[in-house]
Amino acid sequence: MGNISTESNSSRQSWKLGLQEAAMKHHSLCLRRGRIDIHQWKAHSVGVDQCRMRMGLLLTGVGDKVMRLWSLSSYNCVGEYYIPDSAPLVDFDFDETKIVGLLGTRVGIWRRNGKRSIFPSHEGTFSKGLCMRYTDPEAVIGCEDGTVRAFDMYSRACSRIIKMHAGPVTCLSLNDDHLILSGSSLGSVSISSLSSDQRVATLRSTNSGGIRTLCFNPSSHLVFAGTTIGYTHCWDLRTMKSLWETRISPNVLYSMQHLQNDTSTLVVGGIDGVLRVLDQNTGVLSSCIIGDERPMDSSKNTNVFIEKKKGIRLSEDARIDKIPRTARPPITCLAVGMKKVVTAHNIKYIRMWKFNV
């Protein structure tokens, strides 16, 4: 009986892995070659600087004094969380029960049921925070003084301070094993761990430009970074060596992300407003924009007005500077889901890019 049970569990595990692999291949194919439908709605009264996607929900904000939580299936706003006037919201993240936000030199917690608490100055003050990532139970803050500081959400105490860079920490990436990767305005990526109190390794690029966005793929052990002068870099964390680098834009890259467990595609956006899909192993890319500024269709869902548009893929020799800026507003942040990408813009709107074959 024991052998039968073991074989049955092994068979189910193999079946699940096979389904996951097939889903990832289909997701990658859609992003590379699929047709593009874009759904757009007004999310805030001013430009949207940040967005985070989890569990079919999207959190948006930073441009004004409110964060909004959206259902991606209905496009309804399912929650609003207000920011105190005394502190600017810099960055945020969320999970099933709470939202964690970086408020200048403090950390705030908004319970999904509406209760808010801000860490008092004698417990939560630190050098100006520039970016934040959250992995329960700690919020990890990248600071202007080159340090990364970890705060325990339950004790409300700073649990660790790690000197990562000589210059400001501009972006962070965390994984489930508590590995910390941080990018600097000076152009390097440093690596540490929440179980350590010091930097353990540094990745460097051959081209100048500050690191503006960063992500790590634990499935392939690859680290990706985007710079202020449009370069995308890839390193293998096992060998600490650069695999490739390519300049995909003449301007700053603000955001990059891949779907969890996807080892094939990487999505990048920046100030030129072009949504780019890269091959994680080679850097070869596909570039996408809105094909027509006029909506093909529109609908109203509760209080949200949805415009529907078509996206197009650009040819390799397309002149980006000749494309109207209205068709490519700066992408300030993006989030990747299965066969879809959400982009935040400085024009008050959120766009959902749906890829299908």
PDB file of C-alpha atoms in Angstrom, residues 95 97-98 109 111 119 134 136-138 151-157:
ATOM      1  CA  ASP A  95      -0.819  40.538   0.941  1.00  0.00           C
ATOM      2  CA  THR A  97      -4.674  40.905   5.070  1.00  0.00           C
ATOM      3  CA  LYS A  98      -2.746  44.179   4.846  1.00  0.00           C
ATOM      4  CA  ILE A 109       0.269  49.442   7.745  1.00  0.00           C
ATOM      5  CA  ARG A 111      -5.386  46.521   7.359  1.00  0.00           C
ATOM      6  CA  PHE A 119       5.227  53.505  13.023  1.00  0.00           C
ATOM      7  CA  TYR A 134       7.664  43.262   1.690  1.00  0.00           C
ATOM      8  CA  ASP A 136       6.068  38.601   5.751  1.00  0.00           C
ATOM      9  CA  PRO A 137       6.957  39.471   8.471  1.00  0.00           C
ATOM     10  CA  GLU A 138       9.460  42.102   7.291  1.00  0.00           C
ATOM     11  CA  PHE A 151      11.496  46.259   9.839  1.00  0.00           C
ATOM     12  CA  ASP A 152       9.523  43.587  11.640  1.00  0.00           C
ATOM     13  CA  MET A 153       5.818  44.295  11.093  1.00  0.00           C
ATOM     14  CA  TYR A 154       4.784  42.726  14.392  1.00  0.00           C
ATOM     15  CA  SER A 155       7.352  44.109  16.831  1.00  0.00           C
ATOM     16  CA  ARG A 156       7.549  47.389  14.839  1.00  0.00           C
ATOM     17  CA  ALA A 157      11.296  47.422  15.354  1.00  0.00           C
TER      18      ALA A 157
END
